[in-house]
mmCIF file of C-alpha atoms in Angstrom:
data_model
loop_
_atom_site.group_PDB
_atom_site.id
_atom_site.type_symbol
_atom_site.label_atom_id
_atom_site.label_comp_id
_atom_site.label_asym_id
_atom_site.label_seq_id
_atom_site.Cartn_x
_atom_site.Cartn_y
_atom_site.Cartn_z
ATOM 1 C CA MET A 216 77.472 98.418 187.291
ATOM 2 C CA ASP A 217 74.840 99.831 184.371
ATOM 3 C CA GLU A 218 73.075 97.693 182.422
ATOM 4 C CA GLY A 219 75.063 97.341 179.609
ATOM 5 C CA GLU A 220 78.114 96.480 181.866
ATOM 6 C CA ARG A 221 75.984 93.273 183.532
ATOM 7 C CA GLU A 222 75.161 92.369 179.845
ATOM 8 C CA ARG A 223 78.988 92.433 179.152
ATOM 9 C CA ALA A 224 79.934 90.616 182.431
ATOM 10 C CA LEU A 225 77.027 88.287 181.775
ATOM 11 C CA LEU A 226 77.881 87.331 178.301
ATOM 12 C CA THR A 227 81.780 86.852 179.093
ATOM 13 C CA VAL A 228 80.554 84.584 181.737
ATOM 14 C CA LEU A 229 78.519 82.361 180.091
ATOM 15 C CA THR A 230 81.050 82.362 177.332
ATOM 16 C CA THR A 231 83.501 80.939 179.945
ATOM 17 C CA GLU A 232 81.101 78.545 181.410
ATOM 18 C CA HIS A 233 80.159 77.005 177.700
ATOM 19 C CA TYR A 234 83.571 76.229 177.190
ATOM 20 C CA ALA A 235 83.753 74.730 180.471
ATOM 21 C CA LEU A 236 80.963 72.549 179.767
ATOM 22 C CA GLN A 237 82.195 71.765 176.336
ATOM 23 C CA THR A 238 85.403 70.492 178.038
ATOM 24 C CA SER A 239 83.439 68.581 180.690
ATOM 25 C CA ARG A 240 81.612 66.690 177.946
ATOM 26 C CA ALA A 241 84.726 65.950 176.125
ATOM 27 C CA GLY A 242 86.068 64.810 179.307
ATOM 28 C CA THR A 243 83.118 62.323 179.838
ATOM 29 C CA ILE A 244 83.823 61.129 176.342
ATOM 30 C CA ALA A 245 86.821 59.957 176.852
ATOM 31 C CA GLU A 246 86.778 58.648 180.411
ATOM 32 C CA ALA A 247 84.004 56.201 178.613
ATOM 33 C CA THR A 248 85.856 55.507 175.734
ATOM 34 C CA GLY A 249 88.859 54.682 178.165
ATOM 35 C CA ARG A 250 86.989 52.522 181.159
ATOM 36 C CA ALA A 251 85.627 50.826 178.178
ATOM 37 C CA THR A 252 88.877 49.914 176.325
ATOM 38 C CA ILE A 253 89.623 49.101 179.941
ATOM 39 C CA PHE A 254 87.400 46.211 179.870
ATOM 40 C CA LEU A 255 87.215 45.094 176.764
ATOM 41 C CA SER A 256 91.401 44.985 177.151
ATOM 42 C CA VAL A 257 91.013 42.814 180.210
ATOM 43 C CA LEU A 258 88.492 40.781 178.685
ATOM 44 C CA SER A 259 90.479 39.886 175.412
ATOM 45 C CA ALA A 260 93.240 39.066 177.902
ATOM 46 C CA ALA A 261 91.434 36.781 179.869
ATOM 47 C CA LEU A 262 90.258 34.947 176.616
ATOM 48 C CA ILE A 263 93.744 34.586 175.563
ATOM 49 C CA GLY A 264 94.956 32.868 178.793
ATOM 50 C CA LEU A 265 92.026 30.481 178.319
ATOM 51 C CA GLY A 266 93.499 29.614 175.047
ATOM 52 C CA PHE A 267 96.412 28.175 176.934
ATOM 53 C CA VAL A 268 94.723 26.106 179.576
ATOM 54 C CA ALA A 269 91.753 25.198 177.092
ATOM 55 C CA SER A 270 93.813 21.620 176.311
ATOM 56 C CA ASN A 271 94.126 20.785 180.355
ATOM 57 C CA ASP A 272 91.384 19.900 181.625
ATOM 58 C CA LYS A 273 92.564 20.161 185.531
ATOM 59 C CA LEU A 274 93.295 24.028 184.604
ATOM 60 C CA VAL A 275 90.727 25.090 182.397
ATOM 61 C CA ARG A 276 87.896 25.033 186.025
ATOM 62 C CA PRO A 277 90.083 26.618 188.157
ATOM 63 C CA TYR A 278 91.057 29.300 185.487
ATOM 64 C CA LEU A 279 87.236 29.828 184.580
ATOM 65 C CA ALA A 280 86.408 29.973 188.512
ATOM 66 C CA ALA A 281 88.811 32.830 189.087
ATOM 67 C CA VAL A 282 88.576 34.691 185.747
ATOM 68 C CA LEU A 283 84.907 35.181 185.467
ATOM 69 C CA PRO A 284 83.975 36.295 188.789
ATOM 70 C CA THR A 285 86.960 38.937 188.368
ATOM 71 C CA LEU A 286 85.593 40.181 185.051
ATOM 72 C CA VAL A 287 82.039 40.465 186.232
ATOM 73 C CA VAL A 288 83.063 42.881 188.829
ATOM 74 C CA ILE A 289 85.456 44.793 186.590
ATOM 75 C CA GLY A 290 82.185 44.870 184.036
ATOM 76 C CA VAL A 291 79.747 45.994 186.700
ATOM 77 C CA LEU A 292 81.844 48.599 188.023
ATOM 78 C CA THR A 293 83.072 50.068 184.511
ATOM 79 C CA PHE A 294 79.323 49.723 183.742
ATOM 80 C CA LEU A 295 78.068 51.802 186.812
ATOM 81 C CA ARG A 296 80.681 54.475 185.557
ATOM 82 C CA LEU A 297 79.281 54.727 182.015
ATOM 83 C CA VAL A 298 75.853 55.107 183.662
ATOM 84 C CA GLU A 299 77.310 57.870 185.318
ATOM 85 C CA THR A 300 79.021 59.726 182.283
ATOM 86 C CA THR A 301 75.909 59.232 179.732
ATOM 87 C CA VAL A 302 74.030 61.117 182.599
ATOM 88 C CA GLU A 303 76.807 64.035 182.820
ATOM 89 C CA ASN A 304 77.007 64.464 179.495
ATOM 90 C CA SER A 305 72.898 64.459 179.276
ATOM 91 C CA LEU A 306 73.316 67.437 181.862
ATOM 92 C CA ASP A 307 76.060 69.246 180.429
ATOM 93 C CA LEU A 308 74.411 69.223 177.213
ATOM 94 C CA ARG A 309 71.293 70.766 178.201
ATOM 95 C CA ARG A 310 72.918 73.613 180.262
ATOM 96 C CA ILE A 311 75.008 74.144 176.724
ATOM 97 C CA GLN A 312 71.650 74.586 175.390
ATOM 98 C CA ARG A 313 70.882 76.891 177.583
ATOM 99 C CA ILE A 314 73.490 79.368 177.038
ATOM 100 C CA ARG A 315 72.893 78.993 173.116
ATOM 101 C CA ALA A 316 69.446 80.151 173.903
ATOM 102 C CA TYR A 317 70.521 83.230 175.575
ATOM 103 C CA TYR A 318 72.833 83.827 172.908
ATOM 104 C CA GLN A 319 70.114 83.195 170.426
ATOM 105 C CA HIS A 320 67.391 85.728 172.100
ATOM 106 C CA GLU A 321 70.088 88.384 173.281
ATOM 107 C CA LEU A 322 72.508 88.405 170.281
ATOM 108 C CA ALA A 323 71.103 87.077 167.130
ATOM 109 C CA GLY A 324 68.635 89.473 166.265
ATOM 110 C CA GLU A 325 66.760 88.874 162.979
ATOM 111 C CA HIS A 326 69.421 85.937 161.977
ATOM 112 C CA ASP A 327 68.640 82.889 162.364
ATOM 113 C CA PHE A 328 72.021 81.940 164.435
ATOM 114 C CA PHE A 329 71.254 79.247 167.489
ATOM 115 C CA ALA A 330 67.894 78.604 166.458
ATOM 116 C CA ASP A 331 68.052 75.228 167.162
ATOM 117 C CA ALA A 332 68.700 76.296 170.788
ATOM 118 C CA VAL A 333 65.585 77.888 171.689
ATOM 119 C CA VAL A 334 64.326 76.432 175.091
ATOM 120 C CA ALA A 335 61.318 74.769 174.465
ATOM 121 C CA ASP A 336 58.981 72.733 177.176
ATOM 122 C CA ASP A 337 61.047 69.799 176.314
ATOM 123 C CA ALA A 338 64.573 71.445 177.037
ATOM 124 C CA MET A 339 66.365 67.848 177.169
ATOM 125 C CA SER A 340 64.685 66.845 173.466
ATOM 126 C CA THR A 341 65.627 70.687 172.146
ATOM 127 C CA ALA A 342 69.384 69.564 173.453
ATOM 128 C CA TRP A 343 69.636 66.156 172.061
ATOM 129 C CA ASN A 344 68.317 67.281 168.705
ATOM 130 C CA LEU A 345 71.473 69.559 168.670
ATOM 131 C CA VAL A 346 73.532 66.484 167.925
ATOM 132 C CA GLY A 347 71.302 64.187 165.838
ATOM 133 C CA THR A 348 69.884 62.065 168.197
ATOM 134 C CA ARG A 349 66.250 62.128 169.356
ATOM 135 C CA PRO A 350 66.022 61.143 173.036
ATOM 136 C CA GLY A 351 64.188 57.771 173.701
ATOM 137 C CA ARG A 352 64.373 54.678 176.121
ATOM 138 C CA TRP A 353 65.572 52.616 172.955
ATOM 139 C CA GLU A 354 68.401 55.000 171.948
ATOM 140 C CA PHE A 355 70.579 53.986 175.379
ATOM 141 C CA LEU A 356 71.155 50.649 173.547
ATOM 142 C CA LEU A 357 73.638 52.506 171.343
ATOM 143 C CA THR A 358 75.228 53.816 174.376
ATOM 144 C CA THR A 359 78.722 52.352 175.692
ATOM 145 C CA ALA A 360 76.958 51.423 179.099
ATOM 146 C CA ALA A 361 74.855 49.392 177.439
ATOM 147 C CA LEU A 362 78.074 47.713 175.247
ATOM 148 C CA VAL A 363 79.565 47.149 178.537
ATOM 149 C CA GLY A 364 76.634 45.902 180.130
ATOM 150 C CA ALA A 365 75.800 43.114 177.018
ATOM 151 C CA VAL A 366 79.055 41.782 177.374
ATOM 152 C CA ASN A 367 78.204 41.723 181.399
ATOM 153 C CA ALA A 368 75.271 39.739 180.542
ATOM 154 C CA VAL A 369 76.978 37.521 178.399
ATOM 155 C CA LEU A 370 79.658 36.793 180.910
ATOM 156 C CA SER A 371 76.782 35.924 183.886
ATOM 157 C CA GLY A 372 75.360 33.556 181.512
ATOM 158 C CA LEU A 373 78.499 31.441 181.019
ATOM 159 C CA GLY A 374 79.348 31.792 184.495
ATOM 160 C CA ILE A 375 75.611 30.076 185.389
ATOM 161 C CA ALA A 376 75.720 27.703 182.947
ATOM 162 C CA LEU A 377 79.493 26.676 183.793
ATOM 163 C CA VAL A 378 78.169 26.028 187.517
ATOM 164 C CA ALA A 379 74.904 24.481 185.852
ATOM 165 C CA THR A 380 77.410 22.142 184.132
ATOM 166 C CA THR A 381 79.548 21.262 187.257
ATOM 167 C CA VAL A 382 76.421 19.949 189.198
ATOM 168 C CA GLY A 383 75.687 18.065 186.915
ATOM 169 C CA ALA A 384 73.017 19.477 184.683
ATOM 170 C CA GLY A 385 72.097 18.381 181.269
ATOM 171 C CA GLY A 386 73.356 20.023 177.597
ATOM 172 C CA ALA A 387 69.965 21.755 176.798
ATOM 173 C CA LEU A 388 69.033 22.777 180.094
ATOM 174 C CA THR A 389 72.672 24.578 181.085
ATOM 175 C CA VAL A 390 71.867 26.029 177.444
ATOM 176 C CA VAL A 391 68.245 27.242 178.629
ATOM 177 C CA VAL A 392 69.361 28.523 181.966
ATOM 178 C CA GLY A 393 72.769 30.419 180.539
ATOM 179 C CA VAL A 394 70.473 32.082 177.900
ATOM 180 C CA LEU A 395 67.569 33.336 180.485
ATOM 181 C CA VAL A 396 70.600 34.098 182.748
ATOM 182 C CA ALA A 397 71.987 36.720 180.278
ATOM 183 C CA VAL A 398 68.380 38.464 179.223
ATOM 184 C CA VAL A 399 67.216 38.924 182.567
ATOM 185 C CA ALA A 400 70.527 40.311 183.251
ATOM 186 C CA PHE A 401 70.915 42.591 180.438
ATOM 187 C CA GLY A 402 67.296 43.757 181.063
ATOM 188 C CA VAL A 403 68.012 44.914 184.361
ATOM 189 C CA GLN A 404 71.411 46.605 183.164
ATOM 190 C CA PHE A 405 69.104 48.104 180.574
ATOM 191 C CA ALA A 406 66.598 49.549 182.573
ATOM 192 C CA TYR A 407 68.779 51.058 185.165
ATOM 193 C CA ILE A 408 70.515 52.794 182.083
ATOM 194 C CA VAL A 409 67.021 54.154 181.535
ATOM 195 C CA ARG A 410 66.238 54.817 185.063
ATOM 196 C CA ALA A 411 69.490 56.429 185.951
ATOM 197 C CA SER A 412 69.029 59.118 182.723
ATOM 198 C CA ALA A 413 65.917 59.600 183.504
ATOM 199 C CA ALA A 414 66.069 62.697 185.858
ATOM 200 C CA PRO A 415 68.247 64.798 182.742
ATOM 201 C CA MET A 416 65.735 64.016 180.431
ATOM 202 C CA ARG A 417 62.754 65.565 182.450
#
């Protein structure tokens, strides 16, 4: 195989890989949306059910005792998978940028096509600039994983507050404990998002 044939074959392979990576990114986004929708739908159904039993003191506590742990478990599992899809999406985007950088270097010539894809030292920053995002830890607050993590934190705080009420804690103490648990729970989840996403950012 001469040099020209090799270059044509490589371009064909890269074009196919580019398409596969774009499809993979679309898949991660669709999965993240679907999983978040399922979780929020379950949460909505639980709140509707709570409305039916709220007037019956004998049913409220057993209902919450059964539903809250279930929601937290579903929420945590959803959160973990959403973090994975965020990482997968970042890796796919970085690989796409490398392919686009090849297009720019080998094919663009004097034109400025794919000029934004030139891989610099900070390749991940270059990749995220493609979609108008500045990489940074606070940007992760806008992810679907952070959204579900916030709901998980509220549910955890509510559950602990209800337990505190059951054991006879005062109203003010119950609120303080619930808020602290919610804040800590969200902080732990956010730290996990940042740590899990650190590898693709290198």
